[in-house]
PDB file of C-alpha atoms in Angstrom:
ATOM      1  CA  UNK A   1     -33.542  -3.550 -43.027  1.00  0.00           C
ATOM      2  CA  UNK A   2     -30.159  -3.326 -41.259  1.00  0.00           C
ATOM      3  CA  UNK A   3     -29.784  -4.771 -37.770  1.00  0.00           C
ATOM      4  CA  UNK A   4     -26.740  -5.262 -35.572  1.00  0.00           C
ATOM      5  CA  UNK A   5     -28.823  -7.395 -33.195  1.00  0.00           C
ATOM      6  CA  UNK A   6     -32.323  -8.817 -33.289  1.00  0.00           C
ATOM      7  CA  UNK A   7     -34.458 -11.234 -31.255  1.00  0.00           C
ATOM      8  CA  UNK A   8     -36.178 -14.323 -32.675  1.00  0.00           C
ATOM      9  CA  UNK A   9     -39.627 -12.778 -32.154  1.00  0.00           C
ATOM     10  CA  UNK A  10     -38.594  -9.561 -33.873  1.00  0.00           C
ATOM     11  CA  UNK A  11     -37.348 -11.504 -36.930  1.00  0.00           C
ATOM     12  CA  UNK A  12     -40.562 -13.328 -37.818  1.00  0.00           C
ATOM     13  CA  UNK A  13     -42.811 -10.383 -36.846  1.00  0.00           C
ATOM     14  CA  UNK A  14     -40.779  -8.009 -39.028  1.00  0.00           C
ATOM     15  CA  UNK A  15     -40.759 -10.422 -41.950  1.00  0.00           C
ATOM     16  CA  UNK A  16     -44.527 -10.910 -41.659  1.00  0.00           C
ATOM     17  CA  UNK A  17     -45.137  -7.154 -41.505  1.00  0.00           C
ATOM     18  CA  UNK A  18     -42.591  -5.742 -43.948  1.00  0.00           C
ATOM     19  CA  UNK A  19     -41.162  -8.488 -46.221  1.00  0.00           C
ATOM     20  CA  UNK A  20     -37.712  -6.892 -45.901  1.00  0.00           C
ATOM     21  CA  UNK A  21     -34.338  -7.972 -47.153  1.00  0.00           C
ATOM     22  CA  UNK A  22     -32.755  -8.757 -43.787  1.00  0.00           C
ATOM     23  CA  UNK A  23     -29.116  -7.682 -43.339  1.00  0.00           C
ATOM     24  CA  UNK A  24     -27.782  -9.076 -40.049  1.00  0.00           C
ATOM     25  CA  UNK A  25     -24.375  -7.784 -38.976  1.00  0.00           C
ATOM     26  CA  UNK A  26     -22.160  -9.180 -36.184  1.00  0.00           C
ATOM     27  CA  UNK A  27     -24.191 -12.369 -36.195  1.00  0.00           C
ATOM     28  CA  UNK A  28     -21.416 -14.206 -34.335  1.00  0.00           C
ATOM     29  CA  UNK A  29     -22.301 -12.259 -31.175  1.00  0.00           C
ATOM     30  CA  UNK A  30     -25.701 -13.906 -30.871  1.00  0.00           C
ATOM     31  CA  UNK A  31     -25.714 -16.919 -33.171  1.00  0.00           C
ATOM     32  CA  UNK A  32     -22.424 -18.570 -32.210  1.00  0.00           C
ATOM     33  CA  UNK A  33     -23.682 -19.444 -28.733  1.00  0.00           C
ATOM     34  CA  UNK A  34     -26.179 -21.968 -30.087  1.00  0.00           C
ATOM     35  CA  UNK A  35     -29.281 -19.783 -29.990  1.00  0.00           C
ATOM     36  CA  UNK A  36     -31.374 -22.670 -31.307  1.00  0.00           C
ATOM     37  CA  UNK A  37     -34.593 -20.656 -31.512  1.00  0.00           C
ATOM     38  CA  UNK A  38     -32.953 -17.957 -33.626  1.00  0.00           C
ATOM     39  CA  UNK A  39     -31.134 -20.515 -35.808  1.00  0.00           C
ATOM     40  CA  UNK A  40     -34.345 -22.439 -36.381  1.00  0.00           C
ATOM     41  CA  UNK A  41     -36.178 -19.311 -37.561  1.00  0.00           C
ATOM     42  CA  UNK A  42     -33.368 -18.272 -39.892  1.00  0.00           C
ATOM     43  CA  UNK A  43     -33.039 -21.799 -41.336  1.00  0.00           C
ATOM     44  CA  UNK A  44     -36.765 -22.109 -41.898  1.00  0.00           C
ATOM     45  CA  UNK A  45     -36.664 -19.235 -44.382  1.00  0.00           C
ATOM     46  CA  UNK A  46     -34.608 -21.232 -46.894  1.00  0.00           C
ATOM     47  CA  UNK A  47     -37.654 -22.876 -48.562  1.00  0.00           C
ATOM     48  CA  UNK A  48     -40.909 -20.992 -49.102  1.00  0.00           C
ATOM     49  CA  UNK A  49     -43.049 -24.067 -48.498  1.00  0.00           C
ATOM     50  CA  UNK A  50     -41.686 -24.517 -44.961  1.00  0.00           C
ATOM     51  CA  UNK A  51     -40.846 -20.889 -44.183  1.00  0.00           C
ATOM     52  CA  UNK A  52     -43.284 -20.426 -41.336  1.00  0.00           C
ATOM     53  CA  UNK A  53     -43.343 -20.459 -37.554  1.00  0.00           C
ATOM     54  CA  UNK A  54     -46.407 -20.772 -35.326  1.00  0.00           C
ATOM     55  CA  UNK A  55     -46.762 -18.800 -32.116  1.00  0.00           C
ATOM     56  CA  UNK A  56     -49.583 -18.309 -29.610  1.00  0.00           C
ATOM     57  CA  UNK A  57     -50.909 -14.752 -29.568  1.00  0.00           C
ATOM     58  CA  UNK A  58     -53.531 -12.742 -27.697  1.00  0.00           C
ATOM     59  CA  UNK A  59     -55.257 -13.332 -24.412  1.00  0.00           C
ATOM     60  CA  UNK A  60     -56.792 -16.548 -25.660  1.00  0.00           C
ATOM     61  CA  UNK A  61     -53.410 -17.870 -26.891  1.00  0.00           C
ATOM     62  CA  UNK A  62     -54.691 -18.530 -30.374  1.00  0.00           C
ATOM     63  CA  UNK A  63     -52.089 -20.139 -32.691  1.00  0.00           C
ATOM     64  CA  UNK A  64     -50.971 -17.827 -35.525  1.00  0.00           C
ATOM     65  CA  UNK A  65     -48.666 -18.559 -38.456  1.00  0.00           C
ATOM     66  CA  UNK A  66     -45.891 -16.085 -39.232  1.00  0.00           C
ATOM     67  CA  UNK A  67     -43.906 -16.140 -42.466  1.00  0.00           C
ATOM     68  CA  UNK A  68     -40.091 -16.334 -42.278  1.00  0.00           C
ATOM     69  CA  UNK A  69     -39.490 -16.307 -46.067  1.00  0.00           C
ATOM     70  CA  UNK A  70     -37.243 -13.385 -46.982  1.00  0.00           C
ATOM     71  CA  UNK A  71     -33.809 -12.745 -48.471  1.00  0.00           C
ATOM     72  CA  UNK A  72     -31.078 -12.627 -45.813  1.00  0.00           C
ATOM     73  CA  UNK A  73     -27.428 -11.566 -45.792  1.00  0.00           C
ATOM     74  CA  UNK A  74     -25.615 -12.530 -42.573  1.00  0.00           C
ATOM     75  CA  UNK A  75     -22.165 -11.158 -41.688  1.00  0.00           C
ATOM     76  CA  UNK A  76     -20.076 -12.769 -38.960  1.00  0.00           C
ATOM     77  CA  UNK A  77     -16.560 -13.609 -37.783  1.00  0.00           C
ATOM     78  CA  UNK A  78     -15.636 -17.267 -37.425  1.00  0.00           C
ATOM     79  CA  UNK A  79     -18.378 -19.850 -37.890  1.00  0.00           C
ATOM     80  CA  UNK A  80     -22.033 -20.201 -37.077  1.00  0.00           C
ATOM     81  CA  UNK A  81     -24.314 -23.252 -37.119  1.00  0.00           C
ATOM     82  CA  UNK A  82     -23.502 -25.682 -39.942  1.00  0.00           C
ATOM     83  CA  UNK A  83     -27.171 -25.929 -40.840  1.00  0.00           C
ATOM     84  CA  UNK A  84     -27.195 -22.172 -41.583  1.00  0.00           C
ATOM     85  CA  UNK A  85     -23.931 -22.340 -43.483  1.00  0.00           C
ATOM     86  CA  UNK A  86     -25.296 -25.150 -45.612  1.00  0.00           C
ATOM     87  CA  UNK A  87     -28.271 -23.009 -46.610  1.00  0.00           C
ATOM     88  CA  UNK A  88     -26.057 -20.089 -47.637  1.00  0.00           C
ATOM     89  CA  UNK A  89     -23.866 -18.899 -50.443  1.00  0.00           C
ATOM     90  CA  UNK A  90     -20.675 -18.210 -48.514  1.00  0.00           C
ATOM     91  CA  UNK A  91     -18.471 -15.269 -49.482  1.00  0.00           C
ATOM     92  CA  UNK A  92     -15.238 -15.086 -47.493  1.00  0.00           C
ATOM     93  CA  UNK A  93     -13.951 -11.609 -46.674  1.00  0.00           C
ATOM     94  CA  UNK A  94     -10.475 -10.531 -45.601  1.00  0.00           C
ATOM     95  CA  UNK A  95      -8.949  -7.467 -44.106  1.00  0.00           C
ATOM     96  CA  UNK A  96      -7.777  -4.743 -46.460  1.00  0.00           C
ATOM     97  CA  UNK A  97      -4.005  -4.695 -46.944  1.00  0.00           C
ATOM     98  CA  UNK A  98      -2.131  -1.465 -46.147  1.00  0.00           C
ATOM     99  CA  UNK A  99      -1.398  -0.840 -49.846  1.00  0.00           C
ATOM    100  CA  UNK A 100      -4.988  -1.374 -50.957  1.00  0.00           C
ATOM    101  CA  UNK A 101      -7.515   1.411 -51.389  1.00  0.00           C
ATOM    102  CA  UNK A 102     -11.279   1.066 -51.404  1.00  0.00           C
ATOM    103  CA  UNK A 103     -14.066   3.524 -52.068  1.00  0.00           C
ATOM    104  CA  UNK A 104     -15.822   4.475 -48.848  1.00  0.00           C
ATOM    105  CA  UNK A 105     -19.597   4.365 -48.697  1.00  0.00           C
ATOM    106  CA  UNK A 106     -20.945   7.894 -48.487  1.00  0.00           C
ATOM    107  CA  UNK A 107     -23.469   8.956 -45.854  1.00  0.00           C
ATOM    108  CA  UNK A 108     -26.096   9.558 -48.543  1.00  0.00           C
ATOM    109  CA  UNK A 109     -25.396   6.304 -50.396  1.00  0.00           C
ATOM    110  CA  UNK A 110     -28.998   5.111 -50.040  1.00  0.00           C
ATOM    111  CA  UNK A 111     -30.482   8.356 -51.353  1.00  0.00           C
ATOM    112  CA  UNK A 112     -28.015   8.540 -54.224  1.00  0.00           C
ATOM    113  CA  UNK A 113     -29.110   5.116 -55.443  1.00  0.00           C
ATOM    114  CA  UNK A 114     -32.861   5.741 -55.354  1.00  0.00           C
ATOM    115  CA  UNK A 115     -33.104   5.690 -59.163  1.00  0.00           C
ATOM    116  CA  UNK A 116     -31.171   2.407 -59.427  1.00  0.00           C
ATOM    117  CA  UNK A 117     -33.378   0.835 -56.720  1.00  0.00           C
ATOM    118  CA  UNK A 118     -36.508   1.935 -58.570  1.00  0.00           C
ATOM    119  CA  UNK A 119     -35.207   0.390 -61.833  1.00  0.00           C
ATOM    120  CA  UNK A 120     -34.454  -2.906 -60.058  1.00  0.00           C
ATOM    121  CA  UNK A 121     -37.951  -2.959 -58.542  1.00  0.00           C
ATOM    122  CA  UNK A 122     -39.553  -2.225 -61.921  1.00  0.00           C
ATOM    123  CA  UNK A 123     -37.451  -4.953 -63.621  1.00  0.00           C
ATOM    124  CA  UNK A 124     -38.489  -7.508 -60.982  1.00  0.00           C
ATOM    125  CA  UNK A 125     -42.164  -6.686 -61.426  1.00  0.00           C
ATOM    126  CA  UNK A 126     -42.008  -6.762 -65.243  1.00  0.00           C
ATOM    127  CA  UNK A 127     -40.170 -10.111 -65.252  1.00  0.00           C
ATOM    128  CA  UNK A 128     -41.950 -11.755 -62.330  1.00  0.00           C
ATOM    129  CA  UNK A 129     -43.810 -14.358 -64.378  1.00  0.00           C
ATOM    130  CA  UNK A 130     -40.793 -15.289 -66.421  1.00  0.00           C
ATOM    131  CA  UNK A 131     -38.689 -15.687 -63.256  1.00  0.00           C
ATOM    132  CA  UNK A 132     -41.400 -17.783 -61.610  1.00  0.00           C
ATOM    133  CA  UNK A 133     -42.105 -20.224 -64.417  1.00  0.00           C
ATOM    134  CA  UNK A 134     -38.738 -20.481 -66.202  1.00  0.00           C
ATOM    135  CA  UNK A 135     -36.372 -21.532 -63.438  1.00  0.00           C
ATOM    136  CA  UNK A 136     -32.867 -22.485 -64.541  1.00  0.00           C
ATOM    137  CA  UNK A 137     -31.185 -25.391 -62.748  1.00  0.00           C
ATOM    138  CA  UNK A 138     -27.469 -24.957 -61.971  1.00  0.00           C
ATOM    139  CA  UNK A 139     -25.129 -27.722 -63.173  1.00  0.00           C
ATOM    140  CA  UNK A 140     -25.425 -30.802 -61.009  1.00  0.00           C
ATOM    141  CA  UNK A 141     -22.901 -31.188 -58.165  1.00  0.00           C
ATOM    142  CA  UNK A 142     -22.839 -33.477 -55.120  1.00  0.00           C
ATOM    143  CA  UNK A 143     -24.230 -30.781 -52.800  1.00  0.00           C
ATOM    144  CA  UNK A 144     -27.987 -30.670 -53.417  1.00  0.00           C
ATOM    145  CA  UNK A 145     -28.429 -27.789 -50.997  1.00  0.00           C
ATOM    146  CA  UNK A 146     -25.982 -25.682 -52.999  1.00  0.00           C
ATOM    147  CA  UNK A 147     -28.029 -26.271 -56.141  1.00  0.00           C
ATOM    148  CA  UNK A 148     -31.098 -24.988 -54.254  1.00  0.00           C
ATOM    149  CA  UNK A 149     -29.144 -21.937 -53.087  1.00  0.00           C
ATOM    150  CA  UNK A 150     -27.997 -20.970 -56.582  1.00  0.00           C
ATOM    151  CA  UNK A 151     -31.196 -21.692 -58.549  1.00  0.00           C
ATOM    152  CA  UNK A 152     -32.584 -18.129 -58.128  1.00  0.00           C
ATOM    153  CA  UNK A 153     -29.295 -16.580 -59.283  1.00  0.00           C
ATOM    154  CA  UNK A 154     -29.116 -18.752 -62.388  1.00  0.00           C
ATOM    155  CA  UNK A 155     -32.760 -17.924 -63.155  1.00  0.00           C
ATOM    156  CA  UNK A 156     -32.181 -14.168 -62.806  1.00  0.00           C
ATOM    157  CA  UNK A 157     -28.968 -14.292 -64.879  1.00  0.00           C
ATOM    158  CA  UNK A 158     -30.780 -16.188 -67.640  1.00  0.00           C
ATOM    159  CA  UNK A 159     -33.516 -13.546 -67.842  1.00  0.00           C
ATOM    160  CA  UNK A 160     -30.983 -10.695 -67.908  1.00  0.00           C
ATOM    161  CA  UNK A 161     -29.078 -12.426 -70.697  1.00  0.00           C
ATOM    162  CA  UNK A 162     -25.768 -11.354 -72.126  1.00  0.00           C
ATOM    163  CA  UNK A 163     -22.657 -12.584 -70.301  1.00  0.00           C
ATOM    164  CA  UNK A 164     -24.451 -12.880 -66.922  1.00  0.00           C
ATOM    165  CA  UNK A 165     -25.126 -16.591 -67.198  1.00  0.00           C
ATOM    166  CA  UNK A 166     -21.406 -17.209 -67.782  1.00  0.00           C
ATOM    167  CA  UNK A 167     -20.495 -14.997 -64.835  1.00  0.00           C
ATOM    168  CA  UNK A 168     -22.867 -16.739 -62.438  1.00  0.00           C
ATOM    169  CA  UNK A 169     -21.733 -20.138 -63.688  1.00  0.00           C
ATOM    170  CA  UNK A 170     -18.066 -19.234 -63.061  1.00  0.00           C
ATOM    171  CA  UNK A 171     -18.847 -18.018 -59.538  1.00  0.00           C
ATOM    172  CA  UNK A 172     -20.860 -21.185 -58.869  1.00  0.00           C
ATOM    173  CA  UNK A 173     -18.020 -23.433 -59.881  1.00  0.00           C
ATOM    174  CA  UNK A 174     -15.358 -21.503 -57.935  1.00  0.00           C
ATOM    175  CA  UNK A 175     -17.322 -21.118 -54.686  1.00  0.00           C
ATOM    176  CA  UNK A 176     -18.507 -24.700 -54.620  1.00  0.00           C
ATOM    177  CA  UNK A 177     -15.174 -26.304 -55.500  1.00  0.00           C
ATOM    178  CA  UNK A 178     -13.164 -24.567 -52.755  1.00  0.00           C
ATOM    179  CA  UNK A 179     -12.233 -27.064 -50.067  1.00  0.00           C
ATOM    180  CA  UNK A 180     -12.564 -25.872 -46.485  1.00  0.00           C
ATOM    181  CA  UNK A 181      -9.214 -24.663 -45.183  1.00  0.00           C
ATOM    182  CA  UNK A 182      -7.663 -26.549 -42.299  1.00  0.00           C
ATOM    183  CA  UNK A 183      -7.448 -24.686 -38.999  1.00  0.00           C
ATOM    184  CA  UNK A 184      -4.048 -23.403 -37.854  1.00  0.00           C
ATOM    185  CA  UNK A 185      -3.907 -25.941 -35.014  1.00  0.00           C
ATOM    186  CA  UNK A 186      -4.542 -28.876 -37.357  1.00  0.00           C
ATOM    187  CA  UNK A 187      -1.919 -27.639 -39.850  1.00  0.00           C
ATOM    188  CA  UNK A 188       0.596 -27.249 -37.016  1.00  0.00           C
ATOM    189  CA  UNK A 189       0.067 -30.837 -35.868  1.00  0.00           C
ATOM    190  CA  UNK A 190       0.412 -32.086 -39.450  1.00  0.00           C
ATOM    191  CA  UNK A 191       3.701 -30.212 -39.853  1.00  0.00           C
ATOM    192  CA  UNK A 192       5.037 -31.548 -36.529  1.00  0.00           C
ATOM    193  CA  UNK A 193       4.134 -35.092 -37.577  1.00  0.00           C
ATOM    194  CA  UNK A 194       5.880 -34.573 -40.934  1.00  0.00           C
ATOM    195  CA  UNK A 195       9.043 -33.268 -39.285  1.00  0.00           C
ATOM    196  CA  UNK A 196       9.233 -36.206 -36.877  1.00  0.00           C
ATOM    197  CA  UNK A 197       8.779 -38.664 -39.758  1.00  0.00           C
ATOM    198  CA  UNK A 198      11.315 -36.880 -42.017  1.00  0.00           C
ATOM    199  CA  UNK A 199      14.017 -36.661 -39.312  1.00  0.00           C
ATOM    200  CA  UNK A 200      13.090 -40.049 -37.831  1.00  0.00           C
ATOM    201  CA  UNK A 201      12.838 -38.470 -34.385  1.00  0.00           C
ATOM    202  CA  UNK A 202      11.371 -40.292 -31.367  1.00  0.00           C
ATOM    203  CA  UNK A 203      11.791 -37.221 -29.158  1.00  0.00           C
ATOM    204  CA  UNK A 204      13.405 -33.801 -29.525  1.00  0.00           C
ATOM    205  CA  UNK A 205      14.025 -30.501 -27.713  1.00  0.00           C
ATOM    206  CA  UNK A 206      11.330 -27.870 -28.209  1.00  0.00           C
ATOM    207  CA  UNK A 207      13.899 -25.416 -29.620  1.00  0.00           C
ATOM    208  CA  UNK A 208      14.885 -27.877 -32.360  1.00  0.00           C
ATOM    209  CA  UNK A 209      11.211 -28.434 -33.195  1.00  0.00           C
ATOM    210  CA  UNK A 210      10.543 -24.680 -33.337  1.00  0.00           C
ATOM    211  CA  UNK A 211      13.537 -24.131 -35.651  1.00  0.00           C
ATOM    212  CA  UNK A 212      12.322 -26.898 -37.927  1.00  0.00           C
ATOM    213  CA  UNK A 213       8.823 -25.395 -38.081  1.00  0.00           C
ATOM    214  CA  UNK A 214      10.261 -21.947 -38.837  1.00  0.00           C
ATOM    215  CA  UNK A 215      12.292 -23.433 -41.682  1.00  0.00           C
ATOM    216  CA  UNK A 216       9.019 -24.512 -43.350  1.00  0.00           C
TER     217      UNK A 216
END
């Protein structure tokens, strides 16, 4: 289910009704402004045991439980709530360079992949019990939440067999060992501090500072 925008009520009602895989695009337009209700619903879906919200429904305002447990892929520019990031496997994207070519998605992409989707559905049904009762723990790291995030992928890769367990292990190590990049403003201040220390400046003209920064 693809959505470029969605309300908190629509999320949990759609999950309850359809059990979709939720693909949220342009999430920065409505999550970055601290929409706490929306963030709370998305975060609750990380663990099946707690993936529920309760709302009052009907004329008698009877409490009803709605499931929020469903796979989600969230695309955004910049950053969203740290609690959501912590519950996610983060894949950083970048703009295509002018000399790079990519295959464009065709209009009938979904229809052309019907057979593949049917095979994936059949595989999941056939292997459901094995996936449920033979979960494979990722290698231990300091981030316990990351281990939770990757457990399903290690379990699936183990059932598929072949080189998939090595592939998922390599991705796990790379994505969880990458340190967060400093912002441009922080790097600029660090460079200015380094220049002042190296040249033993107490004060300087802005032009001299700019030239020194350019030389880096």
